[in-house]
Coordinates of C-alpha atoms and ligand atoms in Angstrom, one line a residue:
X17 CA 72.4 -77.2 -32.5
X18 CA 68.5 -76.2 -31.8
X19 CA 69.0 -76.7 -27.8
X20 CA 72.1 -74.2 -28.5
X21 CA 70.1 -71.5 -30.4
X22 CA 67.5 -71.5 -27.6
X23 CA 69.8 -71.2 -24.9
X24 CA 71.3 -68.2 -26.7
X25 CA 68.1 -66.5 -27.3
X26 CA 67.1 -67.1 -23.6
X27 CA 70.4 -65.4 -22.5
X28 CA 69.7 -62.5 -24.9
X29 CA 66.1 -62.2 -23.5
X30 CA 67.6 -62.3 -19.9
X31 CA 70.3 -59.3 -20.8
X32 CA 67.6 -57.3 -22.4
X33 CA 65.4 -57.8 -19.3
X34 CA 68.1 -56.7 -16.8
X35 CA 69.1 -53.8 -18.9
X36 CA 65.6 -52.4 -19.5
X37 CA 63.8 -53.7 -16.4
X38 CA 63.0 -50.3 -15.0
X39 CA 61.0 -49.9 -18.3
X40 CA 59.7 -53.4 -18.5
X41 CA 58.3 -53.3 -15.1
X42 CA 57.3 -49.6 -14.3
X43 CA 59.2 -48.9 -11.3
X44 CA 57.6 -46.1 -9.0
X45 CA 59.8 -44.1 -7.1
X46 CA 59.6 -43.2 -3.6
X47 CA 61.5 -40.6 -1.8
X48 CA 63.5 -41.5 1.5
X49 CA 61.7 -40.3 4.3
X50 CA 61.7 -40.4 8.1
X51 CA 59.7 -43.1 9.8
X52 CA 57.4 -40.7 11.4
X53 CA 54.8 -39.1 9.0
X54 CA 53.5 -35.3 9.4
X55 CA 49.6 -34.9 9.5
X56 CA 47.9 -32.7 7.6
X57 CA 44.9 -31.0 9.4
X58 CA 43.8 -28.7 6.6
X59 CA 44.5 -28.1 2.9
X60 CA 42.6 -26.1 0.5
X61 CA 42.7 -24.2 -2.8
X62 CA 41.9 -20.4 -2.7
X63 CA 42.2 -18.3 -6.0
X64 CA 45.6 -19.7 -7.3
X65 CA 47.1 -20.6 -3.8
X66 CA 47.4 -23.9 -2.3
X67 CA 47.4 -23.8 1.2
X68 CA 48.3 -26.6 3.7
X69 CA 48.3 -26.6 7.5
X70 CA 49.6 -29.6 9.7
X71 CA 51.6 -30.9 12.8
X72 CA 54.5 -33.3 13.2
X73 CA 54.0 -34.9 16.7
X74 CA 57.7 -35.8 17.3
X75 CA 60.0 -34.4 20.0
X76 CA 62.1 -31.7 18.5
X77 CA 65.0 -29.8 20.0
X78 CA 64.1 -26.2 19.3
X79 CA 67.8 -25.1 19.7
X80 CA 69.1 -27.3 16.6
X81 CA 66.3 -26.3 14.1
X82 CA 67.5 -23.8 11.7
X83 CA 64.5 -23.7 9.2
X84 CA 61.3 -25.5 8.4
X85 CA 60.4 -25.7 5.0
X86 CA 57.7 -27.4 2.6
X87 CA 59.1 -29.1 -0.3
X88 CA 58.1 -30.3 -3.7
X89 CA 60.4 -33.3 -4.3
X90 CA 61.1 -35.1 -7.5
X91 CA 63.7 -37.8 -8.0
X92 CA 66.0 -34.9 -9.6
X93 CA 65.5 -31.9 -7.4
X94 CA 63.5 -30.0 -4.5
X95 CA 61.7 -26.9 -4.4
X96 CA 61.5 -25.4 -1.0
X97 CA 58.7 -23.0 0.2
X98 CA 58.9 -20.7 3.0
X99 CA 56.8 -22.2 5.8
X100 CA 55.3 -20.5 9.0
X101 CA 55.9 -22.8 12.1
X102 CA 56.1 -23.0 15.8
X103 CA 57.4 -25.8 18.2
X104 CA 55.1 -26.0 20.9
X105 CA 54.6 -28.8 23.7
X106 CA 57.3 -30.9 21.6
X107 CA 54.9 -30.7 18.7
X108 CA 56.0 -28.8 15.3
X109 CA 53.2 -26.9 13.8
X110 CA 53.5 -25.7 10.4
X111 CA 51.5 -23.9 7.7
X112 CA 52.3 -22.3 4.1
X113 CA 51.0 -18.9 5.3
X114 CA 48.6 -16.9 7.3
X115 CA 47.1 -15.5 4.3
X116 CA 44.6 -17.6 2.1
X117 CA 46.0 -16.2 -1.2
X118 CA 49.5 -16.4 -0.3
X119 CA 50.5 -20.0 -0.1
X120 CA 51.8 -22.1 -2.8
X121 CA 51.1 -20.5 -6.1
X122 CA 50.1 -23.3 -8.3
X123 CA 50.5 -21.7 -11.5
X124 CA 54.2 -21.1 -10.7
X125 CA 54.9 -25.0 -10.7
X126 CA 56.6 -26.6 -13.7
X127 CA 55.2 -29.6 -15.3
X128 CA 56.4 -32.8 -13.4
X129 CA 55.3 -35.5 -10.8
X130 CA 56.1 -34.0 -7.2
X131 CA 55.8 -35.3 -3.8
X132 CA 55.2 -32.8 -0.9
X133 CA 57.4 -33.2 2.1
X134 CA 58.0 -31.4 5.3
X135 CA 61.8 -30.6 5.7
X136 CA 63.5 -29.6 9.0
X137 CA 66.9 -28.3 8.4
X138 CA 69.1 -28.5 11.4
X139 CA 72.1 -26.1 12.7
X140 CA 74.6 -28.2 10.8
X141 CA 72.7 -27.8 7.6
X142 CA 71.5 -31.3 7.7
X143 CA 68.0 -32.1 6.0
X144 CA 65.2 -34.5 7.5
X145 CA 62.3 -35.2 5.2
X146 CA 58.9 -36.4 6.5
X147 CA 56.1 -37.5 4.3
X148 CA 52.5 -36.1 4.6
X149 CA 49.4 -38.1 5.9
X150 CA 46.0 -36.6 5.3
X151 CA 44.2 -36.3 8.6
X152 CA 41.2 -34.4 7.0
X153 CA 37.8 -35.5 5.6
X154 CA 39.0 -34.1 2.2
X155 CA 40.5 -36.2 -0.7
X156 CA 41.6 -35.3 -4.2
X157 CA 41.6 -31.6 -5.7
X158 CA 42.3 -30.6 -9.0
X159 CA 42.9 -27.3 -10.6
X160 CA 43.7 -25.5 -14.1
X161 CA 46.0 -22.6 -14.0
X162 CA 45.0 -19.3 -15.4
X163 CA 45.1 -19.2 -19.4
X164 CA 48.4 -17.6 -20.4
X165 CA 49.2 -17.4 -24.1
X166 CA 46.4 -19.7 -24.8
X167 CA 48.1 -22.5 -22.4
X168 CA 47.2 -24.2 -19.3
X169 CA 48.4 -26.5 -16.8
X170 CA 46.2 -29.2 -15.1
X171 CA 47.2 -29.9 -11.5
X172 CA 46.0 -32.9 -9.3
X173 CA 46.6 -33.1 -5.7
X174 CA 46.1 -36.4 -4.2
X175 CA 46.9 -37.8 -0.6
X176 CA 48.1 -41.6 -1.5
X177 CA 48.4 -44.9 0.4
X178 CA 50.9 -47.6 -0.3
X179 CA 52.5 -50.5 1.1
X180 CA 56.4 -50.7 1.4
X181 CA 58.2 -53.5 3.2
X182 CA 54.8 -54.5 4.7
X183 CA 54.3 -51.0 6.0
X184 CA 51.7 -48.7 5.2
X185 CA 53.2 -45.4 3.7
X186 CA 51.5 -42.1 3.2
X187 CA 52.3 -39.2 0.7
X188 CA 50.8 -36.0 -0.7
X189 CA 51.5 -36.2 -4.4
X190 CA 51.3 -33.1 -7.0
X191 CA 51.0 -34.0 -10.5
X192 CA 51.3 -30.9 -13.1
X193 CA 50.6 -31.5 -16.7
X194 CA 50.1 -29.6 -19.7
X195 CA 46.4 -29.7 -20.6
X196 CA 43.9 -26.9 -21.9
X197 CA 41.3 -25.5 -20.3
X198 CA 38.0 -27.5 -21.1
X199 CA 35.2 -25.7 -22.5
X200 CA 33.0 -25.7 -19.5
X201 CA 35.8 -23.9 -17.1
X202 CA 36.8 -20.3 -17.0
X203 CA 39.7 -18.1 -15.6
X204 CA 37.4 -15.3 -13.8
X205 CA 33.9 -14.6 -13.2
X206 CA 32.6 -10.9 -13.4
X207 CA 29.5 -10.5 -11.4
X208 CA 27.4 -7.4 -12.7
X209 CA 25.7 -6.5 -9.0
X210 CA 21.8 -7.0 -8.7
X211 CA 19.5 -7.4 -11.7
X212 CA 15.9 -8.5 -12.2
X213 CA 13.6 -7.7 -9.3
X214 CA 16.4 -6.0 -7.5
X215 CA 17.5 -2.9 -9.4
X216 CA 20.4 -2.0 -6.9
X217 CA 20.7 1.9 -6.1
X218 CA 18.8 4.4 -8.1
X219 CA 19.7 8.1 -8.5
X220 CA 18.5 10.6 -11.1
X221 CA 17.9 8.2 -13.8
X222 CA 20.9 5.9 -13.0
X223 CA 20.3 2.3 -12.4
X224 CA 23.1 0.3 -10.7
X225 CA 22.1 -3.0 -12.3
X226 CA 22.4 -1.4 -15.7
X227 CA 25.6 0.5 -15.4
X228 CA 27.3 -2.7 -13.6
X229 CA 26.1 -4.9 -16.6
X230 CA 27.6 -2.3 -18.9
X231 CA 30.8 -2.1 -17.2
X232 CA 31.1 -6.0 -16.6
X233 CA 30.3 -6.5 -20.6
X234 CA 33.2 -4.2 -21.4
X235 CA 35.5 -5.5 -18.8
X236 CA 34.8 -9.0 -20.2
X237 CA 35.5 -8.0 -23.7
X238 CA 38.7 -6.4 -22.8
X239 CA 39.7 -9.5 -20.6
X240 CA 39.1 -11.9 -23.4
X241 CA 41.3 -9.9 -25.8
X242 CA 44.1 -10.7 -23.1
X243 CA 43.3 -14.2 -23.7
X244 CA 41.8 -14.6 -20.4
X245 CA 38.4 -16.8 -20.3
X246 CA 35.8 -14.8 -18.8
X247 CA 32.2 -15.3 -17.6
X248 CA 29.7 -13.1 -16.3
X249 CA 27.1 -14.1 -13.9
X250 CA 24.5 -12.4 -15.8
X251 CA 24.1 -11.0 -19.3
X252 CA 20.9 -9.1 -19.1
X253 CA 18.6 -7.5 -16.5
X254 CA 17.8 -10.7 -14.4
X255 CA 19.0 -12.5 -11.5
X256 CA 20.8 -15.4 -12.5
X257 CA 19.4 -17.4 -9.7
X258 CA 16.0 -17.0 -11.0
X259 CA 14.6 -15.7 -7.5
X260 CA 15.3 -12.1 -6.3
X261 CA 16.5 -13.1 -2.8
X262 CA 18.1 -16.3 -3.4
X263 CA 21.8 -16.3 -4.9
X264 CA 22.1 -20.0 -3.9
X265 CA 20.4 -21.9 -6.9
X266 CA 22.5 -24.3 -8.7
X267 CA 22.8 -21.4 -11.4
X268 CA 22.8 -18.5 -8.8
X269 CA 25.8 -15.9 -8.6
X270 CA 27.1 -17.8 -5.5
X271 CA 27.6 -21.2 -7.1
X272 CA 28.3 -20.2 -10.8
X273 CA 32.3 -19.2 -9.9
X274 CA 32.8 -22.9 -8.4
X275 CA 31.0 -24.9 -10.9
X276 CA 33.0 -23.4 -13.5
X277 CA 36.4 -23.6 -11.6
X278 CA 37.0 -19.9 -11.7
X279 CA 40.1 -18.5 -9.6
X280 CA 38.9 -15.1 -9.3
X281 CA 35.5 -13.2 -8.8
X282 CA 35.2 -9.5 -9.1
X283 CA 31.5 -8.2 -8.2
X284 CA 30.7 -4.6 -9.8
X285 CA 28.7 -2.2 -7.9
X286 CA 27.7 1.5 -7.5
X287 CA 27.5 3.2 -3.9
X288 CA 25.0 5.8 -2.9
X289 CA 24.7 7.6 0.3
X290 CA 22.2 10.3 1.7
X291 CA 25.1 12.3 3.4
X292 CA 26.6 15.3 1.2
X293 CA 30.0 14.3 0.2
X294 CA 32.5 16.9 -1.3
X295 CA 34.3 13.8 -2.8
X296 CA 33.1 10.4 -3.9
X297 CA 35.7 7.7 -5.0
X298 CA 36.2 3.8 -5.2
X299 CA 35.9 1.3 -2.7
X300 CA 37.4 -2.3 -3.1
X301 CA 35.9 -4.7 -0.7
X302 CA 38.2 -7.8 0.0
X303 CA 38.2 -10.7 2.6
X304 CA 39.9 -10.2 6.0
X305 CA 42.5 -13.0 5.8
X306 CA 44.3 -12.4 2.5
X307 CA 47.2 -10.5 1.2
X308 CA 45.9 -7.2 -0.2
X309 CA 48.4 -6.3 -2.9
X310 CA 46.0 -7.1 -5.9
X311 CA 43.2 -5.1 -4.1
X312 CA 45.6 -2.1 -3.4
X313 CA 47.3 -2.3 -6.9
X314 CA 43.6 -2.3 -8.5
X315 CA 42.6 0.7 -6.4
X316 CA 45.7 2.7 -7.5
X317 CA 45.1 1.8 -11.2
X318 CA 41.3 2.7 -11.1
X319 CA 42.1 5.9 -9.5
X320 CA 44.8 6.9 -12.0
X321 CA 42.9 5.5 -15.1
X322 CA 39.1 6.6 -14.4
X323 CA 40.5 10.0 -13.0
X324 CA 38.6 9.3 -9.6
X325 CA 39.8 9.5 -6.3
X326 CA 39.9 7.1 -3.1
X327 CA 36.7 7.0 -1.3
X328 CA 37.0 9.4 1.8
X329 CA 35.0 6.7 4.1
X330 CA 37.1 5.8 7.0
X331 CA 34.9 2.7 8.0
X332 CA 36.4 -0.4 7.5
X333 CA 39.3 0.8 5.6
X334 CA 42.7 -1.4 5.2
X335 CA 44.5 1.3 3.0
X336 CA 43.5 4.0 0.3
X337 CA 40.5 2.4 -1.5
X338 CA 40.7 -1.0 0.0
X339 CA 38.2 -2.0 2.6
X340 CA 37.1 -5.2 4.5
X341 CA 33.9 -5.6 6.0
X342 CA 33.0 -8.1 8.6
X343 CA 29.6 -8.6 10.6
X344 CA 29.3 -6.3 13.6
X345 CA 27.9 -7.5 16.9
X346 CA 24.7 -5.9 16.3
X347 CA 24.1 -7.7 12.8
X348 CA 25.2 -11.0 14.6
X349 CA 22.5 -10.5 17.2
X350 CA 19.9 -9.5 14.5
X351 CA 20.7 -12.8 12.5
X352 CA 20.3 -14.6 15.4
X353 CA 17.1 -13.3 16.4
X354 CA 15.6 -13.7 13.0
X355 CA 16.6 -17.3 12.9
X356 CA 15.3 -18.2 16.3
X357 CA 12.0 -16.4 15.3
X358 CA 12.0 -18.7 11.9
X359 CA 12.6 -21.8 14.1
X360 CA 16.0 -22.3 12.1
X361 CA 19.4 -23.1 13.7
X362 CA 21.3 -19.5 14.1
X363 CA 24.3 -19.4 11.6
X364 CA 27.9 -19.5 13.1
X365 CA 28.6 -15.8 12.3
X366 CA 31.4 -14.3 14.4
X367 CA 33.1 -10.6 14.1
X368 CA 35.6 -12.3 11.8
X369 CA 32.8 -13.5 9.2
X370 CA 32.8 -11.4 5.9
X371 CA 29.9 -9.4 5.8
X372 CA 29.4 -9.3 2.0
X373 CA 27.9 -12.6 0.8
X374 CA 29.4 -12.5 -2.7
X375 CA 33.0 -12.4 -1.1
X376 CA 32.1 -15.1 1.6
X377 CA 30.0 -17.6 0.2
X378 CA 32.0 -18.6 -3.1
X379 CA 35.2 -18.9 -0.9
X380 CA 33.8 -22.2 0.7
X381 CA 34.5 -23.2 4.4
X382 CA 37.7 -21.4 4.7
X383 CA 36.1 -17.9 4.2
X384 CA 33.2 -19.1 6.7
X385 CA 30.4 -19.6 4.1
X386 CA 27.3 -20.4 6.3
X387 CA 24.4 -21.2 3.8
X388 CA 24.3 -24.7 4.2
X389 CA 20.7 -25.4 3.5
X390 CA 19.2 -25.1 7.2
X391 CA 17.3 -22.2 6.3
X392 CA 14.6 -23.0 3.8
X393 CA 14.2 -19.5 2.5
X394 CA 17.7 -20.4 0.5
X395 CA 19.0 -23.1 -1.3
X396 CA 22.2 -24.7 -0.2
X397 CA 25.6 -23.2 -1.1
X398 CA 27.2 -26.1 -3.1
X399 CA 30.6 -24.9 -1.8
X400 CA 29.7 -24.4 1.7
X401 CA 31.8 -27.4 3.1
X402 CA 34.6 -27.5 0.2
X403 CA 38.1 -27.1 0.4
X404 CA 38.2 -25.1 -2.9
X405 CA 37.5 -21.3 -2.8
X406 CA 37.2 -18.5 -5.4
X407 CA 39.3 -15.4 -4.5
X408 CA 36.5 -12.6 -4.4
X409 CA 36.3 -8.9 -4.4
X410 CA 33.5 -6.2 -4.6
X411 CA 34.2 -3.1 -6.4
X412 CA 32.1 -0.1 -5.7
X413 CA 33.0 2.0 -8.5
X414 CA 31.9 5.4 -7.1
X415 CA 29.0 7.3 -5.4
X416 CA 26.3 8.1 -7.8
X417 CA 24.9 10.5 -5.2
X418 CA 28.1 12.5 -5.8
X419 CA 28.0 15.0 -8.8
X420 CA 31.6 14.0 -9.9
X421 CA 31.1 10.5 -9.7
X422 CA 27.7 10.5 -11.1
X423 CA 29.1 12.1 -14.6
X424 CA 32.3 10.1 -14.7
X425 CA 30.4 6.7 -14.2
X426 CA 28.0 7.7 -16.9
X427 CA 30.4 8.8 -19.2
X428 CA 33.9 7.2 -18.5
X429 CA 33.2 3.7 -18.1
X430 CA 36.2 2.7 -20.1
X431 CA 38.6 4.3 -17.7
X432 CA 37.3 2.2 -14.9
X433 CA 37.5 -1.0 -17.0
X434 CA 40.8 -0.3 -18.2
X435 CA 41.9 0.3 -14.4
X436 CA 40.7 -3.3 -13.6
X437 CA 42.0 -4.6 -16.8
X438 CA 45.5 -3.3 -16.6
X439 CA 45.6 -4.6 -12.8
X440 CA 44.8 -8.1 -13.8
X441 CA 47.3 -8.0 -17.0
X442 CA 50.1 -7.0 -14.4
X443 CA 49.1 -9.5 -11.8
X444 CA 48.0 -12.6 -13.7
X445 CA 49.8 -12.4 -17.1
X446 CA 53.0 -10.3 -16.9
X447 CA 54.6 -11.7 -13.6
X448 CA 56.9 -14.6 -13.7
Ligands
ZN25 ZN1 25.3 -2.7 -5.1

């Protein structure tokens, strides 16, 4: 009788095991992919955008390719992303986009665990999926989405390796979780230009460092009211780096945005010119290789809200009020001569390197940051060789040498502040 009972119990345990074995032994799901891996040669996060670039070394018949896409794959569903590609010498080269802020927008991905795959759709609408193998020196990335309704998502991006049927397999995994933004991290950095030993431009009793700080503080308050977490690079008349020429200290304005995982940086400045201008107006400086929709919207909103104009300056102009300024050949030569005279290795600057350091340096390697510690005059930019970047803009509110701008900046700061605030509300909080 006892024996019989034991057998019954064992049978019940066995049934339970087979029924719930997926729960008892946690089974990891792997997607079915082709034997060949696609190689990832570059990946980075810039602002809210995840950018990835790679190659599939496999003979591909151009004539049967209908479409190429990157796919976020779970067992239940596929999310497809438009992918740029070309087939060259039997190789398929692919990337999320040419523009740094227009790849896969991380904030738009729902909570879940995803594999990132490359998909080739042929002319018969048949899909072939390839897993991605990391071919860079970079490893894991993590990201907090912009604070929206007091909520954030936390995203980890990991190249993973595992063995299946004695064969090494490679994948890129994205894990999206609900998690509040930790205390030390922020959404946005506002940088009031200059400060300390550097007053910026001065005209008829107006100091750039002072006006910029007032605008920045007011902007911080307005954005905080929208629920965004905002940090200023300075809150008084000092240089956050502690030294007037070195913004690369650990707490210098270049390193702050990266240290606090900010997605955006806006630097506030005032313009001045010895030339007589009939009209002043705003200039927003942006990086070269990005999509300009945020900068354009901001220029339009500031003009409307602050009752100002677009700057008449035509040099480096992208569109009304939007500019990108790179190093000129003369500046590259000067920089080289100066480096040689000082006995340091010249920086790798080209005419496609952004001129304004506050735009270039928090952007890391993909924005061609170049202060890597070789010049003893400066500390090292901590994010020089990183694959994270802060989307950075420099806003010249107006020309204090111009009478209209002078009065407007002095008396109508809220007009400028609201223009910037409304833009970020539309761009970061209202969409989706
Ligand atoms: Zn300035």
